[in-house]
Amino acid sequence: MSDSSPVLRVLGHVSSPLADRSEAPRQGDEGGPEAVVRLDPDLAPALADVSVGDEVLLITWLDRGDRSVLRVHPRNDTSAPLTGVFSTRSPDRPNPLGLHQVRVLAIEGTELRVSDLEAVDGTPIVDIKSTLGPIGSRCHDRR
């Protein structure tokens, strides 16, 4: 097994009305606002088949997360027992990757306006992936 560390490229950043973690809902479908994902201009070809109405997974680097956290009270409920962070969606974790399912509302160049994004303003984007439907509906040729 190799000890090489992964290298992530920051593809762009979130532009959101949420300025602080304390303002953000726990999950996007719990009141996440519309936001804009601004990607680097050289990534335009990667957006070629993304369409308005698509649901996508944004993978973010939760740069304000505490990487030393291994156990949390789920949803910050101190009455709940401490739980291993890998069984939660806490932003505080050894590798603070965020996973956000959003709907594409508009596309202009390398900017995507998306729904229900709980990431705060300035959060780095490290990937975008399509969501998977039922196995019978998956197709490489979307035409």
Coordinates of N, CA and C in Angstrom, one line a residue:
M1 N 0.8 -1.2 0.0 CA 0.0 0.0 0.0 C 0.9 1.2 0.0
S2 N 0.5 2.2 -0.8 CA 1.3 3.4 -1.0 C 1.0 4.4 0.1
D3 N 1.9 5.2 0.5 CA 1.7 6.3 1.4 C 1.5 7.6 0.7
S4 N 1.4 7.6 -0.6 CA 1.2 8.9 -1.3 C -0.1 9.5 -1.0
S5 N -0.1 10.8 -0.8 CA -1.3 11.5 -0.4 C -2.0 12.0 -1.7
P6 N -3.3 11.9 -1.6 CA -4.1 12.4 -2.8 C -3.9 13.9 -3.0
V7 N -4.0 14.3 -4.2 CA -3.9 15.7 -4.5 C -5.3 16.1 -5.1
L8 N -5.9 17.1 -4.5 CA -7.2 17.6 -5.0 C -7.0 18.9 -5.6
R9 N -7.7 19.1 -6.8 CA -7.7 20.5 -7.4 C -9.0 21.1 -7.0
V10 N -8.9 22.4 -6.5 CA -10.1 23.2 -6.3 C -10.5 23.6 -7.6
L11 N -11.8 23.2 -8.0 CA -12.4 23.5 -9.3 C -13.1 24.9 -9.3
G12 N -13.4 25.4 -8.2 CA -14.1 26.6 -8.1 C -14.6 26.8 -6.7
H13 N -15.6 27.7 -6.5 CA -16.1 28.0 -5.2 C -17.6 28.3 -5.2
V14 N -18.2 28.2 -4.0 CA -19.6 28.4 -3.8 C -19.8 29.9 -3.5
S15 N -20.8 30.5 -4.1 CA -21.2 31.9 -3.8 C -22.6 31.7 -3.2
S16 N -22.7 32.0 -1.9 CA -23.9 31.7 -1.2 C -24.3 32.9 -0.3
P17 N -25.6 33.1 0.0 CA -25.9 34.1 1.0 C -25.6 33.6 2.5
L18 N -25.2 32.3 2.6 CA -24.7 31.9 3.9 C -23.3 32.3 4.2
A19 N -23.1 33.1 5.2 CA -21.7 33.7 5.4 C -21.0 32.9 6.5
D20 N -21.7 32.2 7.3 CA -21.1 31.5 8.5 C -21.8 30.1 8.7
R21 N -21.0 29.2 9.2 CA -21.5 27.8 9.4 C -22.7 27.9 10.3
S22 N -22.8 28.8 11.3 CA -23.9 28.8 12.2 C -25.2 29.2 11.5
E23 N -25.2 29.8 10.3 CA -26.4 30.1 9.6 C -26.9 29.0 8.7
A24 N -26.0 28.0 8.5 CA -26.4 26.9 7.5 C -27.2 25.8 8.1
P25 N -28.2 25.4 7.4 CA -29.0 24.2 7.8 C -28.1 23.0 7.9
R26 N -28.6 22.0 8.6 CA -27.8 20.7 8.7 C -27.6 20.0 7.3
Q27 N -28.7 20.1 6.5 CA -28.7 19.5 5.2 C -29.4 20.4 4.2
G28 N -29.1 20.3 3.0 CA -29.6 21.2 2.0 C -31.2 21.2 1.9
D29 N -31.8 20.0 2.1 CA -33.2 19.9 2.0 C -33.9 20.4 3.2
E30 N -33.2 20.9 4.2 CA -33.7 21.5 5.4 C -33.6 23.0 5.4
G31 N -33.7 23.6 4.2 CA -33.7 25.1 4.1 C -32.5 25.7 3.4
G32 N -31.7 24.8 2.7 CA -30.6 25.4 2.0 C -31.0 26.4 1.0
P33 N -30.3 27.5 0.8 CA -30.8 28.5 -0.2 C -30.3 28.1 -1.6
E34 N -30.7 28.8 -2.6 CA -30.1 28.8 -3.9 C -28.7 29.4 -3.7
A35 N -27.8 28.9 -4.5 CA -26.4 29.4 -4.5 C -25.9 29.2 -5.9
V36 N -24.7 29.8 -6.1 CA -24.0 29.8 -7.4 C -22.7 29.0 -7.2
V37 N -22.5 28.1 -8.1 CA -21.2 27.4 -8.1 C -20.4 28.0 -9.2
R38 N -19.3 28.6 -8.9 CA -18.4 29.3 -9.9 C -17.2 28.4 -10.1
L39 N -17.1 27.8 -11.3 CA -16.0 27.0 -11.7 C -14.9 27.8 -12.5
D40 N -13.7 27.3 -12.5 CA -12.7 27.9 -13.2 C -13.0 27.8 -14.7
P41 N -12.7 28.9 -15.5 CA -13.1 28.9 -16.9 C -12.6 27.8 -17.8
D42 N -11.4 27.2 -17.4 CA -10.9 26.1 -18.2 C -11.7 24.8 -18.1
L43 N -12.7 24.8 -17.2 CA -13.5 23.6 -17.0 C -14.8 23.6 -17.8
A44 N -15.0 24.6 -18.7 CA -16.2 24.7 -19.5 C -16.5 23.4 -20.2
P45 N -15.5 22.7 -20.8 CA -15.8 21.4 -21.5 C -16.4 20.3 -20.6
A46 N -16.1 20.4 -19.3 CA -16.5 19.4 -18.4 C -18.0 19.5 -18.1
L47 N -18.6 20.7 -18.4 CA -20.0 21.0 -18.1 C -20.9 20.7 -19.4
A48 N -20.2 20.2 -20.5 CA -20.9 20.1 -21.7 C -22.3 19.4 -21.7
D49 N -22.4 18.4 -20.9 CA -23.7 17.6 -20.9 C -24.5 17.8 -19.6
V50 N -24.2 18.8 -18.8 CA -25.0 19.1 -17.6 C -26.1 20.1 -18.1
S51 N -27.3 19.8 -17.7 CA -28.5 20.6 -18.2 C -29.3 21.1 -17.0
V52 N -30.0 22.2 -17.3 CA -30.9 22.8 -16.3 C -31.9 21.6 -16.0
G53 N -32.2 21.5 -14.7 CA -33.1 20.4 -14.2 C -32.4 19.2 -13.7
D54 N -31.1 19.0 -14.1 CA -30.3 17.9 -13.6 C -30.1 17.9 -12.1
E55 N -30.1 16.8 -11.5 CA -29.7 16.7 -10.1 C -28.2 16.2 -10.1
V56 N -27.4 16.9 -9.4 CA -26.0 16.6 -9.4 C -25.5 16.5 -7.9
L57 N -24.4 15.8 -7.7 CA -23.8 15.8 -6.4 C -22.6 16.8 -6.5
L58 N -22.6 17.8 -5.6 CA -21.4 18.6 -5.5 C -20.6 18.0 -4.3
I59 N -19.3 17.9 -4.6 CA -18.4 17.5 -3.6 C -17.5 18.7 -3.2
T60 N -17.6 19.1 -2.0 CA -16.9 20.3 -1.5 C -15.8 19.9 -0.5
W61 N -14.9 20.8 -0.3 CA -13.9 20.7 0.7 C -14.4 21.7 1.8
L62 N -14.8 21.1 2.9 CA -15.3 21.9 4.0 C -14.2 22.5 4.8
D63 N -13.7 23.6 4.2 CA -12.4 24.2 4.7 C -12.5 24.8 6.1
R64 N -13.7 24.9 6.6 CA -13.8 25.4 8.0 C -14.0 24.3 9.0
G65 N -14.0 23.0 8.5 CA -14.2 21.9 9.4 C -12.9 21.6 10.3
D66 N -13.2 21.0 11.4 CA -12.1 20.7 12.4 C -11.7 19.3 12.1
R67 N -10.5 19.1 11.5 CA -10.0 17.8 11.1 C -9.6 16.9 12.2
S68 N -9.6 17.4 13.4 CA -9.1 16.6 14.6 C -10.3 15.8 15.2
V69 N -11.5 16.1 14.8 CA -12.7 15.6 15.4 C -13.0 14.1 15.0
L70 N -13.1 13.2 15.9 CA -13.4 11.8 15.6 C -14.8 11.4 16.1
R71 N -15.3 12.1 17.1 CA -16.7 11.8 17.7 C -17.4 13.0 17.8
V72 N -18.7 13.0 17.6 CA -19.6 14.1 17.7 C -20.9 13.7 18.3
H73 N -21.6 14.7 18.8 CA -23.0 14.5 19.2 C -23.8 14.8 17.9
P74 N -24.5 13.8 17.3 CA -25.2 13.9 16.0 C -26.1 15.2 16.0
R75 N -26.0 15.9 15.0 CA -26.8 17.2 14.8 C -26.6 18.2 15.9
N76 N -25.4 18.1 16.6 CA -25.1 19.0 17.7 C -26.1 18.9 18.9
D77 N -26.7 17.8 19.0 CA -27.7 17.5 20.1 C -26.9 16.9 21.2
T78 N -26.6 17.7 22.2 CA -25.8 17.2 23.3 C -26.5 16.2 24.2
S79 N -27.8 16.0 24.0 CA -28.5 14.9 24.7 C -28.2 13.5 24.0
A80 N -27.8 13.6 22.8 CA -27.5 12.3 22.1 C -26.1 11.9 22.4
P81 N -25.8 10.6 22.5 CA -24.5 10.1 22.8 C -23.5 10.5 21.8
L82 N -22.2 10.6 22.2 CA -21.1 10.8 21.2 C -21.1 9.6 20.3
T83 N -20.9 10.0 19.0 CA -21.0 9.0 17.9 C -19.7 9.1 17.0
G84 N -19.2 8.0 16.5 CA -18.1 8.1 15.6 C -18.4 8.9 14.4
V85 N -17.6 9.8 14.0 CA -17.9 10.8 13.0 C -18.2 10.1 11.6
F86 N -17.7 8.9 11.4 CA -17.9 8.3 10.1 C -19.3 7.8 10.0
S87 N -20.1 7.8 11.0 CA -21.5 7.4 10.9 C -22.4 8.6 10.9
T88 N -21.8 9.8 10.7 CA -22.6 11.1 10.7 C -22.2 11.8 9.4
R89 N -22.9 12.9 9.2 CA -22.5 13.8 8.1 C -21.9 15.1 8.6
S90 N -21.3 15.1 9.8 CA -20.7 16.2 10.4 C -19.6 16.8 9.4
P91 N -19.5 18.2 9.4 CA -18.5 18.8 8.6 C -17.1 18.7 9.3
D92 N -17.1 18.4 10.6 CA -15.9 18.2 11.3 C -15.5 16.7 11.3
R93 N -14.4 16.4 10.6 CA -14.0 15.1 10.3 C -12.5 15.1 9.8
P94 N -11.9 13.9 9.8 CA -10.5 13.9 9.4 C -10.3 14.4 7.9
N95 N -11.1 14.1 7.0 CA -11.1 14.6 5.6 C -12.4 15.3 5.4
P96 N -12.5 16.6 5.5 CA -13.8 17.3 5.5 C -14.4 17.5 4.1
L97 N -14.8 16.3 3.5 CA -15.5 16.4 2.2 C -17.0 16.6 2.5
G98 N -17.6 17.4 1.8 CA -19.0 17.6 1.8 C -19.7 17.0 0.6
L99 N -20.8 16.4 0.8 CA -21.6 15.8 -0.3 C -23.0 16.5 -0.3
H100 N -23.3 17.1 -1.4 CA -24.5 17.9 -1.5 C -25.3 17.6 -2.8
Q101 N -26.5 17.1 -2.6 CA -27.4 16.8 -3.8 C -28.2 18.0 -4.1
V102 N -28.0 18.6 -5.3 CA -28.7 19.8 -5.7 C -29.3 19.7 -7.1
R103 N -30.2 20.6 -7.4 CA -30.7 20.6 -8.8 C -30.2 21.8 -9.5
V104 N -29.8 21.6 -10.7 CA -29.3 22.7 -11.5 C -30.4 23.6 -12.0
L105 N -30.4 24.9 -11.6 CA -31.5 25.8 -11.9 C -31.2 26.7 -13.1
A106 N -29.9 26.9 -13.4 CA -29.5 27.8 -14.5 C -28.0 27.5 -14.7
I107 N -27.6 27.7 -16.0 CA -26.2 27.6 -16.3 C -25.8 28.7 -17.2
E108 N -24.7 29.4 -16.8 CA -24.2 30.5 -17.6 C -22.7 30.4 -17.6
G109 N -22.2 30.0 -18.8 CA -20.7 29.7 -18.9 C -20.3 28.6 -17.9
T110 N -19.5 29.0 -17.0 CA -19.0 28.0 -15.9 C -19.6 28.3 -14.6
E111 N -20.8 29.0 -14.6 CA -21.5 29.2 -13.4 C -22.8 28.4 -13.4
L112 N -23.0 27.7 -12.3 CA -24.3 26.9 -12.1 C -25.0 27.5 -11.0
R113 N -26.3 27.9 -11.2 CA -27.2 28.3 -10.1 C -27.9 27.0 -9.7
V114 N -27.8 26.7 -8.4 CA -28.3 25.4 -7.9 C -29.2 25.6 -6.7
S115 N -30.1 24.6 -6.4 CA -31.0 24.7 -5.3 C -30.4 24.1 -4.1
D116 N -31.0 24.4 -2.9 CA -30.8 23.7 -1.7 C -29.3 23.4 -1.3
L117 N -28.5 24.4 -1.4 CA -27.1 24.2 -1.0 C -26.8 24.8 0.3
E118 N -26.4 23.9 1.3 CA -26.1 24.4 2.6 C -24.7 24.8 2.9
A119 N -23.8 24.7 1.8 CA -22.4 25.1 1.9 C -22.3 26.7 2.1
V120 N -21.4 27.1 2.9 CA -21.3 28.6 3.1 C -20.4 29.2 2.0
D121 N -20.6 30.5 1.9 CA -19.9 31.3 0.9 C -18.4 31.1 0.9
G122 N -17.9 30.8 -0.3 CA -16.4 30.6 -0.4 C -16.0 29.2 -0.3
T123 N -16.9 28.2 0.0 CA -16.5 26.8 0.1 C -15.9 26.3 -1.2
P124 N -14.8 25.7 -1.1 CA -14.2 25.1 -2.4 C -15.0 23.9 -2.9
I125 N -15.1 23.9 -4.2 CA -15.7 22.8 -4.9 C -14.6 21.9 -5.4
V126 N -14.6 20.6 -5.2 CA -13.6 19.7 -5.6 C -14.1 18.7 -6.7
D127 N -15.4 18.5 -6.8 CA -15.9 17.7 -7.9 C -17.4 17.9 -8.1
I128 N -17.9 17.5 -9.2 CA -19.4 17.4 -9.5 C -19.6 16.1 -10.2
K129 N -20.6 15.4 -9.7 CA -21.0 14.1 -10.3 C -22.5 14.0 -10.5
S130 N -22.9 13.3 -11.5 CA -24.3 13.1 -11.8 C -24.8 12.1 -10.7
T131 N -26.1 12.3 -10.5 CA -26.7 11.3 -9.6 C -27.1 10.1 -10.4
L132 N -27.3 9.0 -9.7 CA -27.6 7.7 -10.4 C -29.1 7.4 -10.2
G133 N -29.8 7.1 -11.2 CA -31.1 6.7 -11.2 C -31.1 5.1 -11.0
P134 N -32.3 4.5 -11.1 CA -32.4 3.1 -11.1 C -31.5 2.4 -12.1
I135 N -31.0 1.2 -11.9 CA -30.0 0.6 -12.8 C -30.4 0.5 -14.2
G136 N -31.7 0.3 -14.4 CA -32.2 0.2 -15.8 C -32.2 1.5 -16.6
S137 N -32.2 2.6 -15.8 CA -32.2 3.9 -16.5 C -30.9 4.5 -16.8
R138 N -29.8 3.8 -16.4 CA -28.4 4.4 -16.6 C -28.0 4.1 -18.0
C139 N -27.5 5.2 -18.6 CA -27.1 5.1 -20.0 C -25.9 6.0 -20.2
H140 N -24.9 5.6 -21.0 CA -23.8 6.5 -21.3 C -24.1 7.5 -22.5
D141 N -25.1 7.1 -23.3 CA -25.5 8.0 -24.4 C -26.8 8.6 -24.0
R142 N -26.8 9.9 -23.5 CA -28.0 10.6 -23.0 C -28.9 11.1 -24.1
R143 N -28.5 10.9 -25.4 CA -29.4 11.4 -26.5 C -30.5 10.6 -26.7

